[in-house]
């Protein structure tokens, strides 16, 4: 069971956590999969993914898979 | 790893992926994920930039920006912000772009690393692990302490390579930037980094560019821009529609200054009835910075430097970023240029060179400022930075506003030719200069002169030569050997050098008289000695040609051998009277010769004087022509430079178009939605590969009416639907099916809006719903079975 962090611990974690921002669009889904296939799941970094929406394409459902 | 569609307010956690929804803006605020619906239409949201900027502001050097391919310019402001706050930026190097990567000057050329997709994870891992080690071991502080000791060495290397002196740069910012380079390159010690700098000039440039981040801003030194604004009415005076107003912004970096001047110009142009065409050449050494300038996208912090009215008028808000308006962007041509090495632009009205001269030493400044003078039109304005001046060139520029560094170009009495940057070239050798080197001249006798000479020669039938007025032989007859005795030295055809030495004196005076007087001259009984014998020769010179004397014939009539006693002349058998008479004759002849020689000399002197004057005049003309040529050459170089710049810009746009085209092609193929584009006459304009499953379409069918193409689906109303859509601009939707294949589709007909918002046709799409239909049928059957049961 995951340990509940105190507010101070959470704040400390925020101070040290590296954040990876990834910009992606429908044309780069293969690359996106490739990047995440190689990433160490225990690296300790947080990942934010922003999807550049293109008319007529639904990228987000693909990401959910 | 847990992946979730991010919800607003979620706490940022390690080893978790937060994905922004398709219509959401995802950012970080106080360590929490912030989600808000996108307010702008698709294509103008700046989704990626907004997220990356917020991550950079939150995580500083712990921020890692990853830009995958296909994003266009979205992400450039994010990359800049990440670098500014000390983080790492990585751009995906698409496989087909690999070869061109080194020369890439696009927006993503600014990223720290350009890597193929399969190497990105590895670099994220290295960077993140290195970061956590630094924090755990406290090595971060050690590096900072080491850096303090090495700053002088690093700044010296920077000064040697880039000519920029960072000794006075803010210490904190400087160490942060160097520190960041260490992390990007995964170098552990400052000493190793200094060694790298010594060995790798490109890394010096990378550090230099990092140090320049954030230095430039919109309307930096507002009072100075106001002073420039005051000058606008004078600069635009007399300019009408069709005229050109040209601006050159040197050292434009990421474009803020060029766009600031563009705003001032646009605002003034709005007050004119017929404004001229304005063109801004914005140049810099750094192609990567130019890529950012071309993208024209900036973080929302620019709001601190740009007035709200200008912000709303000249920028388009895209998420948390601002994009310069199309009007401003189209005014600017960004191009790499080195003011010291490349030819300058010419006929410039405003030349802005702010905070660039301070990095040039005195000698370079003395070379560059006359180039500015050359570039500017008379009365043009030079706009400098707050620490720069041109007071040492008071003849070239006068202050308009000394405090705010606005100077006006002065007209100079003589044209100042600057020390123009020139490329070495091979001078072509003047063929006229080359001619004497190629051998002896080979003049030809004209047939008319030849005929006349032959006619005269026939009369006398002696040996003869034809010479020009300078005594150069044009033609020899036979049997002239006796009369010639070429002088030692360089080969020549001059008669006076060729003639027997006993003949030379008489020939010289006779030739001169014949040429000067244009009459026949006869010199009787000239004695020449050969083989201890003396011969008498009558020399006759007669001018040839019609009117002006252009050539002369010199005839040698043999007058027989002279008796020895007579030839010796001083024999002891002569009487005293005879002796005196002989001496008197010799004296008279000598006097005559002397007189002829003196006259010839005087005449030659006169000619030389006259020639000298002519040469002086020609020399001056040549000098003047040379100066004109120099000017023309400089102007041509300038025009050439300009053409290269425009060409570069066009090339850049063509490559952007190519990329967009490729993206669109991929997009259309990836959608699997059968789409047919029709024009207003219902002719096929384009179609996606999936459309060939609906219609029997071939590539050659483009341009054919749609009703000529056989459809696989039963959709007889298609033509009517398209016409209705073109008339009403509403969307028509129908369920259609392909009975043969048992497939079902949703057909939609929409108006085709061009970029200019004109309706130039219709788009027909077919969405395959066969699976849904089958599922529905199965469900119905199942329900039916259940009911029966």
PDB file of N, CA, C and O in Angstrom, chain B residues 440-480:
ATOM      1  N   UNK B 440      55.802  39.294 -81.084  1.00  0.00           N
ATOM      2  CA  UNK B 440      55.925  40.536 -81.845  1.00  0.00           C
ATOM      3  C   UNK B 440      54.602  40.883 -82.500  1.00  0.00           C
ATOM      4  O   UNK B 440      53.852  40.000 -82.856  1.00  0.00           O
ATOM      5  N   UNK B 441      54.335  42.168 -82.643  1.00  0.00           N
ATOM      6  CA  UNK B 441      53.095  42.529 -83.311  1.00  0.00           C
ATOM      7  C   UNK B 441      53.139  42.076 -84.760  1.00  0.00           C
ATOM      8  O   UNK B 441      54.197  42.069 -85.378  1.00  0.00           O
ATOM      9  N   UNK B 442      52.028  41.690 -85.250  1.00  0.00           N
ATOM     10  CA  UNK B 442      51.991  41.227 -86.632  1.00  0.00           C
ATOM     11  C   UNK B 442      50.984  42.040 -87.423  1.00  0.00           C
ATOM     12  O   UNK B 442      49.957  41.523 -87.840  1.00  0.00           O
ATOM     13  N   UNK B 443      51.275  43.334 -87.590  1.00  0.00           N
ATOM     14  CA  UNK B 443      50.325  44.157 -88.333  1.00  0.00           C
ATOM     15  C   UNK B 443      50.274  43.730 -89.793  1.00  0.00           C
ATOM     16  O   UNK B 443      51.271  43.279 -90.342  1.00  0.00           O
ATOM     17  N   UNK B 444      49.101  43.914 -90.372  1.00  0.00           N
ATOM     18  CA  UNK B 444      48.944  43.522 -91.776  1.00  0.00           C
ATOM     19  C   UNK B 444      48.767  44.769 -92.614  1.00  0.00           C
ATOM     20  O   UNK B 444      48.111  45.707 -92.191  1.00  0.00           O
ATOM     21  N   UNK B 445      49.336  44.677 -93.771  1.00  0.00           N
ATOM     22  CA  UNK B 445      49.218  45.795 -94.704  1.00  0.00           C
ATOM     23  C   UNK B 445      47.866  45.705 -95.400  1.00  0.00           C
ATOM     24  O   UNK B 445      47.495  44.636 -95.862  1.00  0.00           O
ATOM     25  N   UNK B 446      47.209  46.838 -95.487  1.00  0.00           N
ATOM     26  CA  UNK B 446      45.930  46.769 -96.183  1.00  0.00           C
ATOM     27  C   UNK B 446      46.197  46.593 -97.673  1.00  0.00           C
ATOM     28  O   UNK B 446      47.246  47.002 -98.187  1.00  0.00           O
ATOM     29  N   UNK B 447      45.252  46.008 -98.356  1.00  0.00           N
ATOM     30  CA  UNK B 447      45.483  45.707 -99.773  1.00  0.00           C
ATOM     31  C   UNK B 447      45.688  46.987-100.580  1.00  0.00           C
ATOM     32  O   UNK B 447      46.493  47.014-101.534  1.00  0.00           O
ATOM     33  N   UNK B 448      45.014  48.048-100.190  1.00  0.00           N
ATOM     34  CA  UNK B 448      45.127  49.303-100.939  1.00  0.00           C
ATOM     35  C   UNK B 448      46.554  49.853-100.829  1.00  0.00           C
ATOM     36  O   UNK B 448      47.159  50.246-101.840  1.00  0.00           O
ATOM     37  N   UNK B 449      47.079  49.842 -99.597  1.00  0.00           N
ATOM     38  CA  UNK B 449      48.437  50.351 -99.393  1.00  0.00           C
ATOM     39  C   UNK B 449      49.431  49.447-100.136  1.00  0.00           C
ATOM     40  O   UNK B 449      50.373  49.917-100.776  1.00  0.00           O
ATOM     41  N   UNK B 450      49.111  48.152-100.062  1.00  0.00           N
ATOM     42  CA  UNK B 450      49.995  47.192-100.719  1.00  0.00           C
ATOM     43  C   UNK B 450      50.073  47.472-102.224  1.00  0.00           C
ATOM     44  O   UNK B 450      51.154  47.518-102.808  1.00  0.00           O
ATOM     45  N   UNK B 451      48.903  47.683-102.770  1.00  0.00           N
ATOM     46  CA  UNK B 451      48.871  47.950-104.223  1.00  0.00           C
ATOM     47  C   UNK B 451      49.632  49.228-104.570  1.00  0.00           C
ATOM     48  O   UNK B 451      50.407  49.258-105.516  1.00  0.00           O
ATOM     49  N   UNK B 452      49.429  50.282-103.793  1.00  0.00           N
ATOM     50  CA  UNK B 452      50.111  51.547-104.063  1.00  0.00           C
ATOM     51  C   UNK B 452      51.630  51.370-103.940  1.00  0.00           C
ATOM     52  O   UNK B 452      52.406  51.880-104.761  1.00  0.00           O
ATOM     53  N   UNK B 453      52.025  50.635-102.874  1.00  0.00           N
ATOM     54  CA  UNK B 453      53.463  50.439-102.650  1.00  0.00           C
ATOM     55  C   UNK B 453      54.081  49.699-103.826  1.00  0.00           C
ATOM     56  O   UNK B 453      55.174  50.051-104.294  1.00  0.00           O
ATOM     57  N   UNK B 454      53.340  48.699-104.296  1.00  0.00           N
ATOM     58  CA  UNK B 454      53.869  47.928-105.423  1.00  0.00           C
ATOM     59  C   UNK B 454      54.005  48.802-106.669  1.00  0.00           C
ATOM     60  O   UNK B 454      54.998  48.717-107.407  1.00  0.00           O
ATOM     61  N   UNK B 455      53.025  49.671-106.860  1.00  0.00           N
ATOM     62  CA  UNK B 455      53.051  50.552-108.029  1.00  0.00           C
ATOM     63  C   UNK B 455      54.270  51.483-107.985  1.00  0.00           C
ATOM     64  O   UNK B 455      54.971  51.678-108.992  1.00  0.00           O
ATOM     65  N   UNK B 456      54.551  52.046-106.837  1.00  0.00           N
ATOM     66  CA  UNK B 456      55.686  52.957-106.712  1.00  0.00           C
ATOM     67  C   UNK B 456      56.996  52.177-106.871  1.00  0.00           C
ATOM     68  O   UNK B 456      57.921  52.619-107.540  1.00  0.00           O
ATOM     69  N   UNK B 457      57.004  50.998-106.220  1.00  0.00           N
ATOM     70  CA  UNK B 457      58.233  50.200-106.264  1.00  0.00           C
ATOM     71  C   UNK B 457      58.600  49.809-107.691  1.00  0.00           C
ATOM     72  O   UNK B 457      59.772  49.741-108.041  1.00  0.00           O
ATOM     73  N   UNK B 458      57.520  49.562-108.435  1.00  0.00           N
ATOM     74  CA  UNK B 458      57.780  49.187-109.828  1.00  0.00           C
ATOM     75  C   UNK B 458      58.542  50.292-110.565  1.00  0.00           C
ATOM     76  O   UNK B 458      59.373  50.046-111.417  1.00  0.00           O
ATOM     77  N   UNK B 459      58.202  51.523-110.229  1.00  0.00           N
ATOM     78  CA  UNK B 459      58.844  52.637-110.901  1.00  0.00           C
ATOM     79  C   UNK B 459      60.352  52.647-110.624  1.00  0.00           C
ATOM     80  O   UNK B 459      61.160  52.937-111.465  1.00  0.00           O
ATOM     81  N   UNK B 460      60.728  52.345-109.471  1.00  0.00           N
ATOM     82  CA  UNK B 460      62.143  52.455-109.094  1.00  0.00           C
ATOM     83  C   UNK B 460      62.813  51.091-109.077  1.00  0.00           C
ATOM     84  O   UNK B 460      64.019  51.003-109.200  1.00  0.00           O
ATOM     85  N   UNK B 461      62.025  50.122-108.810  1.00  0.00           N
ATOM     86  CA  UNK B 461      62.507  48.745-108.743  1.00  0.00           C
ATOM     87  C   UNK B 461      63.689  48.532-107.822  1.00  0.00           C
ATOM     88  O   UNK B 461      64.542  47.714-108.093  1.00  0.00           O
ATOM     89  N   UNK B 462      63.825  49.294-106.814  1.00  0.00           N
ATOM     90  CA  UNK B 462      64.889  49.001-105.844  1.00  0.00           C
ATOM     91  C   UNK B 462      64.328  48.167-104.692  1.00  0.00           C
ATOM     92  O   UNK B 462      63.153  47.856-104.677  1.00  0.00           O
ATOM     93  N   UNK B 463      65.222  47.882-103.718  1.00  0.00           N
ATOM     94  CA  UNK B 463      64.730  47.241-102.480  1.00  0.00           C
ATOM     95  C   UNK B 463      63.934  48.279-101.692  1.00  0.00           C
ATOM     96  O   UNK B 463      64.255  49.468-101.734  1.00  0.00           O
ATOM     97  N   UNK B 464      62.920  47.828-101.015  1.00  0.00           N
ATOM     98  CA  UNK B 464      62.118  48.810-100.260  1.00  0.00           C
ATOM     99  C   UNK B 464      61.456  48.158 -99.045  1.00  0.00           C
ATOM    100  O   UNK B 464      61.336  46.928 -98.968  1.00  0.00           O
ATOM    101  N   UNK B 465      61.049  49.001 -98.171  1.00  0.00           N
ATOM    102  CA  UNK B 465      60.193  48.538 -97.051  1.00  0.00           C
ATOM    103  C   UNK B 465      59.048  49.536 -96.887  1.00  0.00           C
ATOM    104  O   UNK B 465      59.181  50.703 -97.281  1.00  0.00           O
ATOM    105  N   UNK B 466      57.958  49.043 -96.367  1.00  0.00           N
ATOM    106  CA  UNK B 466      56.840  49.944 -96.039  1.00  0.00           C
ATOM    107  C   UNK B 466      56.790  50.046 -94.511  1.00  0.00           C
ATOM    108  O   UNK B 466      56.845  49.018 -93.815  1.00  0.00           O
ATOM    109  N   UNK B 467      56.743  51.259 -94.034  1.00  0.00           N
ATOM    110  CA  UNK B 467      56.714  51.458 -92.572  1.00  0.00           C
ATOM    111  C   UNK B 467      55.504  52.307 -92.190  1.00  0.00           C
ATOM    112  O   UNK B 467      54.953  53.016 -93.027  1.00  0.00           O
ATOM    113  N   UNK B 468      55.132  52.211 -90.944  1.00  0.00           N
ATOM    114  CA  UNK B 468      54.073  53.119 -90.479  1.00  0.00           C
ATOM    115  C   UNK B 468      54.705  54.407 -89.983  1.00  0.00           C
ATOM    116  O   UNK B 468      55.923  54.572 -90.088  1.00  0.00           O
ATOM    117  N   UNK B 469      53.917  55.310 -89.514  1.00  0.00           N
ATOM    118  CA  UNK B 469      54.447  56.629 -89.163  1.00  0.00           C
ATOM    119  C   UNK B 469      55.394  56.560 -87.958  1.00  0.00           C
ATOM    120  O   UNK B 469      56.102  57.508 -87.691  1.00  0.00           O
ATOM    121  N   UNK B 470      55.349  55.433 -87.229  1.00  0.00           N
ATOM    122  CA  UNK B 470      56.303  55.289 -86.111  1.00  0.00           C
ATOM    123  C   UNK B 470      57.582  54.613 -86.548  1.00  0.00           C
ATOM    124  O   UNK B 470      58.453  54.368 -85.721  1.00  0.00           O
ATOM    125  N   UNK B 471      57.676  54.264 -87.806  1.00  0.00           N
ATOM    126  CA  UNK B 471      58.883  53.613 -88.309  1.00  0.00           C
ATOM    127  C   UNK B 471      58.853  52.109 -88.187  1.00  0.00           C
ATOM    128  O   UNK B 471      59.857  51.451 -88.481  1.00  0.00           O
ATOM    129  N   UNK B 472      57.755  51.552 -87.788  1.00  0.00           N
ATOM    130  CA  UNK B 472      57.682  50.088 -87.682  1.00  0.00           C
ATOM    131  C   UNK B 472      57.414  49.503 -89.062  1.00  0.00           C
ATOM    132  O   UNK B 472      56.511  49.964 -89.777  1.00  0.00           O
ATOM    133  N   UNK B 473      58.183  48.492 -89.394  1.00  0.00           N
ATOM    134  CA  UNK B 473      58.088  47.923 -90.735  1.00  0.00           C
ATOM    135  C   UNK B 473      56.810  47.107 -90.883  1.00  0.00           C
ATOM    136  O   UNK B 473      56.504  46.270 -90.045  1.00  0.00           O
ATOM    137  N   UNK B 474      56.091  47.391 -91.977  1.00  0.00           N
ATOM    138  CA  UNK B 474      54.871  46.643 -92.252  1.00  0.00           C
ATOM    139  C   UNK B 474      55.096  45.628 -93.365  1.00  0.00           C
ATOM    140  O   UNK B 474      54.392  44.630 -93.442  1.00  0.00           O
ATOM    141  N   UNK B 475      56.043  45.913 -94.201  1.00  0.00           N
ATOM    142  CA  UNK B 475      56.251  45.034 -95.361  1.00  0.00           C
ATOM    143  C   UNK B 475      57.691  45.175 -95.848  1.00  0.00           C
ATOM    144  O   UNK B 475      58.238  46.277 -95.877  1.00  0.00           O
ATOM    145  N   UNK B 476      58.275  44.051 -96.195  1.00  0.00           N
ATOM    146  CA  UNK B 476      59.626  44.043 -96.779  1.00  0.00           C
ATOM    147  C   UNK B 476      59.532  43.640 -98.246  1.00  0.00           C
ATOM    148  O   UNK B 476      58.739  42.759 -98.587  1.00  0.00           O
ATOM    149  N   UNK B 477      60.366  44.253 -99.087  1.00  0.00           N
ATOM    150  CA  UNK B 477      60.508  43.718-100.455  1.00  0.00           C
ATOM    151  C   UNK B 477      61.685  42.742-100.437  1.00  0.00           C
ATOM    152  O   UNK B 477      62.323  42.558 -99.404  1.00  0.00           O
ATOM    153  N   UNK B 478      62.004  42.196-101.593  1.00  0.00           N
ATOM    154  CA  UNK B 478      63.174  41.319-101.629  1.00  0.00           C
ATOM    155  C   UNK B 478      64.458  42.144-101.641  1.00  0.00           C
ATOM    156  O   UNK B 478      64.440  43.370-101.800  1.00  0.00           O
ATOM    157  N   UNK B 479      65.524  41.505-101.453  1.00  0.00           N
ATOM    158  CA  UNK B 479      66.869  42.080-101.577  1.00  0.00           C
ATOM    159  C   UNK B 479      67.103  43.297-100.675  1.00  0.00           C
ATOM    160  O   UNK B 479      67.653  44.296-101.077  1.00  0.00           O
ATOM    161  N   UNK B 480      66.628  43.236 -99.461  1.00  0.00           N
ATOM    162  CA  UNK B 480      66.861  44.370 -98.564  1.00  0.00           C
ATOM    163  C   UNK B 480      68.008  44.116 -97.588  1.00  0.00           C
ATOM    164  O   UNK B 480      68.394  44.998 -96.829  1.00  0.00           O
TER     165      UNK B 480
END
